[in-house]
mmCIF file of C-alpha atoms in Angstrom:
data_model
loop_
_atom_site.group_PDB
_atom_site.id
_atom_site.type_symbol
_atom_site.label_atom_id
_atom_site.label_comp_id
_atom_site.label_asym_id
_atom_site.label_seq_id
_atom_site.Cartn_x
_atom_site.Cartn_y
_atom_site.Cartn_z
ATOM 1 C CA GLY A 20 0.000 0.000 0.000
ATOM 2 C CA GLN A 21 1.009 3.583 -0.503
ATOM 3 C CA GLN A 22 1.996 5.680 2.497
ATOM 4 C CA VAL A 23 -0.355 8.456 3.531
ATOM 5 C CA MET A 24 0.102 11.243 6.042
ATOM 6 C CA GLN A 25 -2.824 12.584 8.000
ATOM 7 C CA ILE A 26 -3.018 16.007 9.580
ATOM 8 C CA PRO A 27 -3.718 17.159 12.146
ATOM 9 C CA GLN A 28 -3.079 14.331 14.606
ATOM 10 C CA TYR A 29 -5.482 15.882 17.132
ATOM 11 C CA GLN A 30 -8.225 18.465 16.888
ATOM 12 C CA HIS A 31 -10.386 19.830 19.666
ATOM 13 C CA VAL A 32 -13.396 21.946 18.745
ATOM 14 C CA GLN A 33 -16.389 23.523 20.372
ATOM 15 C CA GLU A 34 -19.695 21.979 19.406
ATOM 16 C CA GLY A 35 -20.980 23.783 16.341
ATOM 17 C CA GLU A 36 -17.557 24.559 14.915
ATOM 18 C CA ASP A 37 -16.368 23.034 11.667
ATOM 19 C CA PHE A 38 -13.620 20.420 11.426
ATOM 20 C CA THR A 39 -11.350 19.294 8.606
ATOM 21 C CA THR A 40 -8.799 16.491 8.390
ATOM 22 C CA TYR A 41 -6.415 15.969 5.506
ATOM 23 C CA CYS A 42 -4.818 12.925 3.980
ATOM 24 C CA ASN A 43 -1.734 13.452 1.802
ATOM 25 C CA SER A 44 0.385 11.182 -0.334
ATOM 26 C CA SER A 45 3.569 11.751 -2.314
ATOM 27 C CA THR A 46 2.323 9.362 -4.987
ATOM 28 C CA THR A 47 -0.871 9.119 -6.990
ATOM 29 C CA LEU A 48 -3.534 7.068 -5.272
ATOM 30 C CA SER A 49 -5.888 4.720 -7.074
ATOM 31 C CA ASN A 50 -8.605 5.468 -4.552
ATOM 32 C CA ILE A 51 -9.028 6.489 -0.940
ATOM 33 C CA GLN A 52 -11.270 5.241 1.822
ATOM 34 C CA TRP A 53 -12.333 7.034 4.994
ATOM 35 C CA TYR A 54 -13.194 5.356 8.288
ATOM 36 C CA LYS A 55 -14.412 6.503 11.695
ATOM 37 C CA GLN A 56 -13.502 4.825 14.970
ATOM 38 C CA ARG A 57 -15.459 5.789 18.061
ATOM 39 C CA PRO A 58 -13.593 5.623 21.402
ATOM 40 C CA GLY A 59 -13.338 1.981 22.445
ATOM 41 C CA GLY A 60 -14.781 0.805 19.145
ATOM 42 C CA HIS A 61 -13.627 -0.488 15.810
ATOM 43 C CA PRO A 62 -13.186 1.411 12.519
ATOM 44 C CA VAL A 63 -16.328 1.763 10.451
ATOM 45 C CA PHE A 64 -16.222 2.471 6.736
ATOM 46 C CA LEU A 65 -17.581 5.886 5.728
ATOM 47 C CA ILE A 66 -16.869 6.342 2.037
ATOM 48 C CA GLN A 67 -14.601 5.551 -0.899
ATOM 49 C CA LEU A 68 -13.408 8.105 -3.455
ATOM 50 C CA VAL A 69 -12.109 6.969 -6.815
ATOM 51 C CA LYS A 70 -12.280 9.779 -9.370
ATOM 52 C CA SER A 71 -10.023 12.806 -9.653
ATOM 53 C CA GLY A 72 -11.693 15.856 -8.100
ATOM 54 C CA GLU A 73 -14.534 13.782 -6.700
ATOM 55 C CA VAL A 74 -16.710 15.329 -3.986
ATOM 56 C CA LYS A 75 -19.194 13.307 -1.957
ATOM 57 C CA LYS A 76 -21.472 14.375 0.864
ATOM 58 C CA GLN A 77 -23.044 12.486 3.731
ATOM 59 C CA LYS A 78 -25.257 14.859 5.711
ATOM 60 C CA ARG A 79 -22.776 17.176 7.483
ATOM 61 C CA LEU A 80 -19.710 15.348 6.138
ATOM 62 C CA THR A 81 -18.046 16.373 2.872
ATOM 63 C CA PHE A 82 -15.320 14.253 1.315
ATOM 64 C CA GLN A 83 -12.992 15.451 -1.444
ATOM 65 C CA PHE A 84 -10.403 13.736 -3.611
ATOM 66 C CA GLY A 85 -7.780 16.021 -5.105
ATOM 67 C CA GLU A 86 -7.427 16.637 -8.802
ATOM 68 C CA ALA A 87 -4.010 14.952 -8.803
ATOM 69 C CA LYS A 88 -5.340 12.092 -6.655
ATOM 70 C CA LYS A 89 -2.587 12.714 -4.110
ATOM 71 C CA ASN A 90 -4.676 14.173 -1.337
ATOM 72 C CA SER A 91 -8.090 13.997 0.223
ATOM 73 C CA SER A 92 -10.033 15.789 2.891
ATOM 74 C CA LEU A 93 -12.942 15.172 5.219
ATOM 75 C CA HIS A 94 -14.869 18.223 6.377
ATOM 76 C CA ILE A 95 -17.541 18.187 9.075
ATOM 77 C CA THR A 96 -19.886 21.149 9.249
ATOM 78 C CA ALA A 97 -21.207 22.209 12.644
ATOM 79 C CA THR A 98 -19.723 19.400 14.723
ATOM 80 C CA GLN A 99 -21.801 17.534 17.254
ATOM 81 C CA THR A 100 -20.711 15.436 20.224
ATOM 82 C CA THR A 101 -21.607 12.343 18.212
ATOM 83 C CA ASP A 102 -18.781 13.203 15.803
ATOM 84 C CA VAL A 103 -16.168 12.397 18.453
ATOM 85 C CA GLY A 104 -13.705 9.730 17.380
ATOM 86 C CA THR A 105 -10.679 9.056 15.238
ATOM 87 C CA TYR A 106 -10.945 9.513 11.499
ATOM 88 C CA PHE A 107 -8.659 7.418 9.308
ATOM 89 C CA CYS A 108 -7.886 7.467 5.639
ATOM 90 C CA ASN A 109 -6.780 4.347 3.828
ATOM 91 C CA SER A 110 -4.850 4.424 0.590
ATOM 92 C CA GLY A 111 -6.110 1.982 -1.956
ATOM 93 C CA GLY A 112 -3.278 0.012 -3.421
ATOM 94 C CA SER A 113 -2.923 -3.072 -5.445
ATOM 95 C CA ASN A 114 -2.806 -6.631 -4.240
ATOM 96 C CA TYR A 115 -4.835 -5.982 -1.119
ATOM 97 C CA LYS A 116 -2.074 -4.296 0.888
ATOM 98 C CA LEU A 117 -4.070 -1.425 2.380
ATOM 99 C CA THR A 118 -2.221 1.170 4.450
ATOM 100 C CA PHE A 119 -3.893 3.462 6.945
ATOM 101 C CA GLY A 120 -2.842 6.924 7.977
ATOM 102 C CA LYS A 121 -2.295 7.500 11.709
ATOM 103 C CA GLY A 122 -5.670 9.147 12.026
ATOM 104 C CA THR A 123 -7.024 12.402 13.399
ATOM 105 C CA LEU A 124 -8.560 12.293 16.854
ATOM 106 C CA LEU A 125 -11.485 14.681 17.099
ATOM 107 C CA THR A 126 -12.843 15.774 20.450
ATOM 108 C CA VAL A 127 -15.876 18.032 20.764
ATOM 109 C CA ASN A 128 -16.605 20.238 23.742
ATOM 110 C CA PRO A 129 -20.371 20.508 24.312
ATOM 111 C CA ASP B 10 -26.736 -10.899 10.401
ATOM 112 C CA GLY B 11 -23.429 -11.130 8.579
ATOM 113 C CA GLY B 12 -20.308 -9.927 10.249
ATOM 114 C CA ILE B 13 -16.911 -10.583 11.723
ATOM 115 C CA THR B 14 -16.487 -12.132 15.131
ATOM 116 C CA GLN B 15 -13.319 -11.764 17.141
ATOM 117 C CA SER B 16 -12.848 -13.584 20.372
ATOM 118 C CA PRO B 17 -12.135 -13.077 23.116
ATOM 119 C CA LYS B 18 -12.639 -9.350 23.680
ATOM 120 C CA TYR B 19 -9.931 -9.253 26.364
ATOM 121 C CA LEU B 20 -6.999 -11.635 26.667
ATOM 122 C CA PHE B 21 -4.296 -11.806 29.294
ATOM 123 C CA ARG B 22 -1.108 -13.835 28.952
ATOM 124 C CA LYS B 23 2.208 -14.237 30.627
ATOM 125 C CA GLU B 24 5.340 -13.279 28.778
ATOM 126 C CA GLY B 25 6.857 -16.176 26.855
ATOM 127 C CA GLN B 26 3.547 -17.804 25.968
ATOM 128 C CA ASN B 27 2.121 -18.050 22.494
ATOM 129 C CA VAL B 28 -1.479 -16.928 22.139
ATOM 130 C CA THR B 29 -3.965 -17.330 19.289
ATOM 131 C CA LEU B 30 -6.611 -14.735 18.464
ATOM 132 C CA SER B 31 -9.718 -15.912 16.701
ATOM 133 C CA CYS B 32 -11.361 -14.227 13.704
ATOM 134 C CA GLU B 33 -14.408 -15.650 11.925
ATOM 135 C CA GLN B 34 -16.495 -14.052 9.175
ATOM 136 C CA ASN B 35 -19.752 -15.081 7.540
ATOM 137 C CA LEU B 36 -19.736 -12.369 4.889
ATOM 138 C CA ASN B 37 -18.359 -14.735 2.240
ATOM 139 C CA HIS B 38 -15.444 -12.349 1.724
ATOM 140 C CA ASP B 39 -12.331 -13.623 0.027
ATOM 141 C CA ALA B 40 -9.849 -11.276 1.694
ATOM 142 C CA MET B 41 -9.018 -11.053 5.380
ATOM 143 C CA TYR B 42 -6.609 -8.867 7.319
ATOM 144 C CA TRP B 43 -5.024 -8.428 10.728
ATOM 145 C CA TYR B 44 -4.149 -4.986 12.029
ATOM 146 C CA ARG B 45 -2.518 -3.910 15.236
ATOM 147 C CA GLN B 46 -3.437 -0.636 16.922
ATOM 148 C CA ASP B 47 -1.331 1.167 19.494
ATOM 149 C CA PRO B 48 -2.082 4.631 20.885
ATOM 150 C CA GLY B 49 -0.910 7.296 18.450
ATOM 151 C CA GLN B 50 0.226 4.705 15.887
ATOM 152 C CA GLY B 51 -2.899 4.234 13.874
ATOM 153 C CA LEU B 52 -3.539 0.856 12.292
ATOM 154 C CA ARG B 53 -0.593 -1.221 11.193
ATOM 155 C CA LEU B 54 -0.969 -4.212 8.903
ATOM 156 C CA ILE B 55 0.342 -7.512 10.271
ATOM 157 C CA TYR B 56 -0.795 -10.101 7.725
ATOM 158 C CA TYR B 57 -3.360 -10.331 4.965
ATOM 159 C CA SER B 58 -4.885 -13.097 2.930
ATOM 160 C CA GLN B 59 -6.406 -12.710 -0.504
ATOM 161 C CA ILE B 60 -7.787 -16.217 -0.701
ATOM 162 C CA VAL B 61 -7.905 -19.510 1.151
ATOM 163 C CA ASN B 62 -4.517 -21.185 1.695
ATOM 164 C CA ASP B 63 -2.649 -18.016 0.803
ATOM 165 C CA PHE B 64 -1.403 -15.129 2.933
ATOM 166 C CA GLN B 65 1.240 -12.411 2.823
ATOM 167 C CA LYS B 66 3.213 -10.451 5.378
ATOM 168 C CA GLY B 67 2.177 -6.917 6.078
ATOM 169 C CA ASP B 68 4.335 -4.149 7.505
ATOM 170 C CA ILE B 69 4.911 -5.631 10.973
ATOM 171 C CA ALA B 70 4.746 -9.427 10.600
ATOM 172 C CA GLU B 71 7.714 -10.286 12.799
ATOM 173 C CA GLY B 72 6.659 -12.333 15.831
ATOM 174 C CA TYR B 73 3.268 -13.233 14.358
ATOM 175 C CA SER B 74 1.916 -16.147 12.343
ATOM 176 C CA VAL B 75 -1.389 -16.844 10.609
ATOM 177 C CA SER B 76 -3.221 -19.589 8.760
ATOM 178 C CA ARG B 77 -6.078 -19.523 6.266
ATOM 179 C CA GLU B 78 -7.356 -23.069 5.986
ATOM 180 C CA LYS B 79 -10.987 -22.009 5.616
ATOM 181 C CA LYS B 80 -12.526 -19.014 3.893
ATOM 182 C CA GLU B 81 -14.343 -17.999 7.073
ATOM 183 C CA SER B 82 -11.412 -18.167 9.462
ATOM 184 C CA PHE B 83 -8.117 -16.293 9.792
ATOM 185 C CA PRO B 84 -6.556 -16.901 13.228
ATOM 186 C CA LEU B 85 -3.541 -14.895 14.361
ATOM 187 C CA THR B 86 -0.897 -16.355 16.660
ATOM 188 C CA VAL B 87 1.171 -13.931 18.683
ATOM 189 C CA THR B 88 4.371 -15.781 19.419
ATOM 190 C CA SER B 89 6.832 -15.302 22.236
ATOM 191 C CA ALA B 90 9.164 -13.733 19.656
ATOM 192 C CA GLN B 91 6.954 -10.652 19.450
ATOM 193 C CA LYS B 92 8.799 -8.139 21.616
ATOM 194 C CA ASN B 93 5.891 -5.892 22.509
ATOM 195 C CA PRO B 94 2.663 -7.850 22.070
ATOM 196 C CA THR B 95 0.360 -5.784 24.274
ATOM 197 C CA ALA B 96 -1.993 -4.013 21.871
ATOM 198 C CA PHE B 97 -5.465 -3.866 20.366
ATOM 199 C CA TYR B 98 -5.802 -6.353 17.494
ATOM 200 C CA LEU B 99 -8.348 -5.856 14.744
ATOM 201 C CA CYS B 100 -9.419 -8.364 12.131
ATOM 202 C CA ALA B 101 -11.062 -7.213 8.917
ATOM 203 C CA SER B 102 -12.393 -8.625 5.683
ATOM 204 C CA SER B 103 -13.217 -7.322 2.226
ATOM 205 C CA ILE B 104 -15.010 -8.775 -0.732
ATOM 206 C CA ARG B 105 -12.236 -7.933 -3.193
ATOM 207 C CA ASP B 106 -9.130 -5.810 -3.711
ATOM 208 C CA ASN B 107 -9.684 -2.088 -2.921
ATOM 209 C CA SER B 108 -13.189 -2.656 -1.571
ATOM 210 C CA PRO B 109 -14.229 -1.400 1.888
ATOM 211 C CA LEU B 110 -13.000 -3.205 4.981
ATOM 212 C CA HIS B 111 -15.404 -4.644 7.521
ATOM 213 C CA PHE B 112 -13.860 -4.843 10.976
ATOM 214 C CA GLY B 113 -14.500 -7.068 13.952
ATOM 215 C CA ASN B 114 -14.838 -5.620 17.438
ATOM 216 C CA GLY B 115 -11.205 -6.340 18.218
ATOM 217 C CA THR B 116 -9.269 -8.224 20.880
ATOM 218 C CA ARG B 117 -7.335 -6.330 23.518
ATOM 219 C CA LEU B 118 -4.267 -8.404 24.422
ATOM 220 C CA THR B 119 -2.268 -7.729 27.547
ATOM 221 C CA VAL B 120 0.991 -9.581 28.128
ATOM 222 C CA THR B 121 2.727 -9.236 31.467
#
């Protein structure tokens, strides 16, 4: 799998504020997947982006894949306490070897 | 309901002992994976299997072994050669290459 860097590592926001996490690669990615892991839980698949420049929305979450397919972002509008958790990106590779970024831990102050 | 079952949820072992973590799936997925999670380290790939009777080393395979004798099962053995085995272990499966991963609830292993 291709290495990806996620930033920031931690983010603390007040409820209602927006939040963005970024996933960056030095090489072109075939696709990217985003997962959410609640505290004490396991990662849960959110979305997969495949096309250059692709934008997908899930309620308050907006996912983007860069034009060069080297970066991606997850943006949450008006965070809620239910958004707390760690968000991971996963670089799609070939031959099943999937590599995760280190994740961004989001905490929300009510 | 289809899913992935990992057992047990918590496991305690003495240093020097081998221990096997169970992972069973009834999703009819071909591919299965083992990841290790440590605080601040994200998810690191230990082993993966594309198909029955075949598996490959991931990024941190040293001190671990696996088998894939059945499509539904992918047990992970943490051997005494693993220098720092205490961690949260996650098993996952996917239907094909580059498709979404479905995770089990994980096994938290503590070795003292």
